[in-house]
mmCIF file of C-alpha atoms in Angstrom:
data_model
loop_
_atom_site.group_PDB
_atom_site.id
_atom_site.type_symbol
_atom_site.label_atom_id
_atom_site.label_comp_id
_atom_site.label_asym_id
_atom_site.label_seq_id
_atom_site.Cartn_x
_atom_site.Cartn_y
_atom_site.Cartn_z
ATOM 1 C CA UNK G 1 0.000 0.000 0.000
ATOM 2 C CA UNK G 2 3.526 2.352 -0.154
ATOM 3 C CA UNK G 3 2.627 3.619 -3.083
ATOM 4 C CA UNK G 4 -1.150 4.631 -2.767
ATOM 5 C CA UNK G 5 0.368 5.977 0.366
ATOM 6 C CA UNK G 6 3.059 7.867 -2.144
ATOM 7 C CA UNK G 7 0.513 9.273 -4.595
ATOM 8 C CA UNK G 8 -1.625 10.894 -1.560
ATOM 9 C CA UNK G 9 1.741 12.822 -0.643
ATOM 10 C CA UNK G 10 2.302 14.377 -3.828
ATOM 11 C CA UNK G 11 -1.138 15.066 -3.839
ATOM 12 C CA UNK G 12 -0.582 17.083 -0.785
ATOM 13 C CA UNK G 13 2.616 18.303 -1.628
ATOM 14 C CA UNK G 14 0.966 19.789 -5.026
ATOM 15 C CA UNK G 15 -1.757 21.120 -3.191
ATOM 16 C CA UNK G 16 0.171 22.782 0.127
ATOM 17 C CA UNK G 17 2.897 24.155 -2.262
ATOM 18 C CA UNK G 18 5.585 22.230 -1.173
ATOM 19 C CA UNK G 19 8.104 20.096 -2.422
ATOM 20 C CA UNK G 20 7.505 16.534 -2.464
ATOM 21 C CA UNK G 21 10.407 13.502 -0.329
ATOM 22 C CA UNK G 22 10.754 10.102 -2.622
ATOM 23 C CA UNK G 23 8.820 7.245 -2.732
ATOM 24 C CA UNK G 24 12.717 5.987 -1.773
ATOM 25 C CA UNK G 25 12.734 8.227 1.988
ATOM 26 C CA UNK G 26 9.298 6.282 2.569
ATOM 27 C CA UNK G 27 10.558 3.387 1.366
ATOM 28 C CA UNK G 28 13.604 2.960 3.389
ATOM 29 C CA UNK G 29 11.147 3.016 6.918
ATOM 30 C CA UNK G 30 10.216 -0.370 6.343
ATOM 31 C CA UNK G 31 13.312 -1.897 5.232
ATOM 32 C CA UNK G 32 15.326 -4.823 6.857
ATOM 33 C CA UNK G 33 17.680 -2.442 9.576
ATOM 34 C CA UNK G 34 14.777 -0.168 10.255
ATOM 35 C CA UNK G 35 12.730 -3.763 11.543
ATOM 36 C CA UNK G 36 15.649 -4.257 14.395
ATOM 37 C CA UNK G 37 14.582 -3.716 17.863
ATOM 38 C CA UNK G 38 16.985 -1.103 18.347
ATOM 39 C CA UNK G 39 14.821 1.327 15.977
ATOM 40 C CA UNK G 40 11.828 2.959 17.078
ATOM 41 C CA UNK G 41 8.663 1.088 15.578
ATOM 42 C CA UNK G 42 7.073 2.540 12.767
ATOM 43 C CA UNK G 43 3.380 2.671 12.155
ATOM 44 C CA UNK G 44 1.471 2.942 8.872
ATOM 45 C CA UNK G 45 -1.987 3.879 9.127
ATOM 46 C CA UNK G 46 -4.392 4.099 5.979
ATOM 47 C CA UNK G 47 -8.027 5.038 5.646
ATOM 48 C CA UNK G 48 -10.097 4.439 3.097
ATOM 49 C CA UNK G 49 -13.705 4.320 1.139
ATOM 50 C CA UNK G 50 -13.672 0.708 -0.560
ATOM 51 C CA UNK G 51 -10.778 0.910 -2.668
ATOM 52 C CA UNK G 52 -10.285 4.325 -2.446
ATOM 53 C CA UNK G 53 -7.475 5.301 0.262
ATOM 54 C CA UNK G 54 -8.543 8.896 1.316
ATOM 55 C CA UNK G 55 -5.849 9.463 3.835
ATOM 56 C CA UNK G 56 -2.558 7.891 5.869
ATOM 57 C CA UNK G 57 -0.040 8.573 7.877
ATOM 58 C CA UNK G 58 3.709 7.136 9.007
ATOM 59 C CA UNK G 59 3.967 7.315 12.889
ATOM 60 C CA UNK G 60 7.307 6.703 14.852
ATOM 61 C CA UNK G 61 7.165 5.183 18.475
ATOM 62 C CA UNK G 62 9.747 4.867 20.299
ATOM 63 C CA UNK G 63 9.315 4.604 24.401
ATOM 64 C CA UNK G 64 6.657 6.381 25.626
ATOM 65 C CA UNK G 65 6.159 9.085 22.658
ATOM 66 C CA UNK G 66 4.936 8.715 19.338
ATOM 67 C CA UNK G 67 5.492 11.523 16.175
ATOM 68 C CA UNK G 68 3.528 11.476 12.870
ATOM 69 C CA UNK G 69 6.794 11.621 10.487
ATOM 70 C CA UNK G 70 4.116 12.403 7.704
ATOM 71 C CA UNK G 71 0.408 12.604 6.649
ATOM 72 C CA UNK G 72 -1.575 13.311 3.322
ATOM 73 C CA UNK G 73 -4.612 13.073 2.360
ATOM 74 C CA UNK G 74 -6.395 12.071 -1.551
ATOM 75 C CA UNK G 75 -7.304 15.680 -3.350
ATOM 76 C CA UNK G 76 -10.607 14.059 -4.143
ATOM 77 C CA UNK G 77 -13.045 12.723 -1.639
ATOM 78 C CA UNK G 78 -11.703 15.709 0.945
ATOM 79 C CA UNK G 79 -14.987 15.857 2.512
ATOM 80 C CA UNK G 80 -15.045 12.664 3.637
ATOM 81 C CA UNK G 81 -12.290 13.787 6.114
ATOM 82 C CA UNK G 82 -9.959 10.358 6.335
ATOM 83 C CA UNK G 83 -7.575 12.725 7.943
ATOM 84 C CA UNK G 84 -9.534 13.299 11.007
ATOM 85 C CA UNK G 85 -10.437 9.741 11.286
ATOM 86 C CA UNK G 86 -6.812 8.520 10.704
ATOM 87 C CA UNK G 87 -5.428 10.748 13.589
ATOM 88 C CA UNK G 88 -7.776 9.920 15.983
ATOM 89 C CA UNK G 89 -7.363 5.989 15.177
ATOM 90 C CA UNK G 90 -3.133 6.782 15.784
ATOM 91 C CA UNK G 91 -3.796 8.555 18.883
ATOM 92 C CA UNK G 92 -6.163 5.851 20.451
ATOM 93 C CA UNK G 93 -3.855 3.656 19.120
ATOM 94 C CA UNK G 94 -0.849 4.915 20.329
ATOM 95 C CA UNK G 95 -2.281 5.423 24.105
ATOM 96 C CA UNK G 96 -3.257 1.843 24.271
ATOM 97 C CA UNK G 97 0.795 0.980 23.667
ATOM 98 C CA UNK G 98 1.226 3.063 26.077
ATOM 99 C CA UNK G 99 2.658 6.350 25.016
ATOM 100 C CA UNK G 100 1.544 9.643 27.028
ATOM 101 C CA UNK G 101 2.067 12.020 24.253
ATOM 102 C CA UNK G 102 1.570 11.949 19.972
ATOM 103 C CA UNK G 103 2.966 14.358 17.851
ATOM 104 C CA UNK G 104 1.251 15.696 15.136
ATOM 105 C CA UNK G 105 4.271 17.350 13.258
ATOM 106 C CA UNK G 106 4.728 20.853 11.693
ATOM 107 C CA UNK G 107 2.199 24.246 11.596
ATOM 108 C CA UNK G 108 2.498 27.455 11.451
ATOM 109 C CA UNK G 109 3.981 29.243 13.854
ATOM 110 C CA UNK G 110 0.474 31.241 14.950
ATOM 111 C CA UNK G 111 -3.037 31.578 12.898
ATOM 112 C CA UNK G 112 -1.686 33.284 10.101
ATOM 113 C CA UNK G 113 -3.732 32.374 6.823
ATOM 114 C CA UNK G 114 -1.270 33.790 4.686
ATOM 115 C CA UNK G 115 1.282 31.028 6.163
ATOM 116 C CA UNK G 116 2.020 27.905 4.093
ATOM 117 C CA UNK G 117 1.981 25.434 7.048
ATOM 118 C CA UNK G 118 -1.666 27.344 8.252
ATOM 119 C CA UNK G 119 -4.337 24.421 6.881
ATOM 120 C CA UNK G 120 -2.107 22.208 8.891
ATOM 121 C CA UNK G 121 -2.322 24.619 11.694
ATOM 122 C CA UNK G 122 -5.862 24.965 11.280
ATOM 123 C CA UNK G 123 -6.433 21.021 11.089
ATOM 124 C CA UNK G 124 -4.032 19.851 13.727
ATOM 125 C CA UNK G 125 -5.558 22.609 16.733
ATOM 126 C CA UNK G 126 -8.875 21.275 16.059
ATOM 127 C CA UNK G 127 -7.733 17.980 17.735
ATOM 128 C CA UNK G 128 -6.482 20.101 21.290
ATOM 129 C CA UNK G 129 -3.801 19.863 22.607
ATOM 130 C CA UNK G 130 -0.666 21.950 23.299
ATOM 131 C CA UNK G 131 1.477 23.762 20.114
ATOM 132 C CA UNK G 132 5.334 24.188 20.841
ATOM 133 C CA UNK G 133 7.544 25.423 19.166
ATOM 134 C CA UNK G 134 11.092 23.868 18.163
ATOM 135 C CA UNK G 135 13.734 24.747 16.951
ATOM 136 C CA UNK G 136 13.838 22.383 13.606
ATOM 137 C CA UNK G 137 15.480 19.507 12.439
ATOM 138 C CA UNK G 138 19.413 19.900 12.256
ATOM 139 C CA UNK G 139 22.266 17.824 10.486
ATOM 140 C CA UNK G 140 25.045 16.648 12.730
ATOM 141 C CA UNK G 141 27.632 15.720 10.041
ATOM 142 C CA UNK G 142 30.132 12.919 11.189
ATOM 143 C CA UNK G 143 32.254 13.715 8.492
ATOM 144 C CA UNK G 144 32.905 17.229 7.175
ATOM 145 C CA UNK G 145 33.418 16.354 3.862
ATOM 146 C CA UNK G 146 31.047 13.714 2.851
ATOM 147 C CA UNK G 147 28.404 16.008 4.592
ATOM 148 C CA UNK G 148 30.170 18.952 2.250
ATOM 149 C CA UNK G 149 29.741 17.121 -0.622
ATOM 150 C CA UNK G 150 26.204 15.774 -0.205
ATOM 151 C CA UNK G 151 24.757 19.367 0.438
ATOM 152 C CA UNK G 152 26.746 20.676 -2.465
ATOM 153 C CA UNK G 153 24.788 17.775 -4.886
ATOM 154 C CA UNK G 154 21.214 18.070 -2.702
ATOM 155 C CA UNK G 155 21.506 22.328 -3.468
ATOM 156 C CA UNK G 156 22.313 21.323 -6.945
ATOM 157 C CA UNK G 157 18.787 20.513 -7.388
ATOM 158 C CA UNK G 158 19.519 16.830 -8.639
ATOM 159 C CA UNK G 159 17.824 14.057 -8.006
ATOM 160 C CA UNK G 160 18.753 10.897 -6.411
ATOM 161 C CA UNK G 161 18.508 7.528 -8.080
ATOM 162 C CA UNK G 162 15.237 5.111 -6.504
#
């Protein structure tokens, strides 16, 4: 179900203006190393109508907290709000492995409509809750160089190979 999963993120992407991760950075979640014990566990969550998967999400757990790495939704069959249902489903699931909190990820930093993260902000304070602000995600290069080189090829705009 990856990639149903993967077409409902570009759909998003497209649709929130921003640009899309590979169907390899999904991918790579649910591969062999990412299964040992030492890894936090990964959920994958879909819902759907029938066939038709409206909305999903990719949780990480690990101890007593879980994080939605990423969520999108189908552009058609909006109104049937998946989304709402999918989060809900996480956090009661979630609470009954015994985590006290769930992160729902990124929003705009107040209620700002003009703000590209703001649908997210709208969607995610409808659940409650408590927004804080972080300071982002940050690279800690173990080697200079490699690191120097694989910014220089990511800013170059290229893609990798899947």
């Amino acid at each position: 179900m990856l990639p149903a999963f993967y077409e409902r993120c570009l759909q998003t992407a497209e649709r929130n203006g921003f640009p899309p991760s590979s169907l390899r950075h999904f991918s790579v979640l649910f591969s062999a190393p990412a299964q040992h014990s030492e890894y936090p566990g990964i959920l994958f969550l879909l819902a759907a109508k029938g066939r038709d998967v409206l909305a999903g999400i990719m949780i990480a757990v690990s101890g007593r907290q879980a994080m939605c790495l990423c969520g999108a939704s189908a552009s058609e069959g909006r109104h049937l709000m998946g989304s709402y249902a999918i989060h809900w489903e996480a956090v009661k699931l979630v609470r009954e492995r015994g985590c006290l909190t769930y992160d729902m990820g990124s929003v705009s930093p107040g209620a700002d409509p003009r703000h590209p993260f703001y649908g997210m902000y709208r969607f995610k304070t409808g659940f409650g809750g408590n927004i804080r602000h972080r300071s982002g995600t940050w690279d800690y290069p173990l080697s200079r160089s490699r690191y120097s080189a694989f910014r220089n090829y990511e800013a170059s705009g290229m893609k990798f190979s899947e």
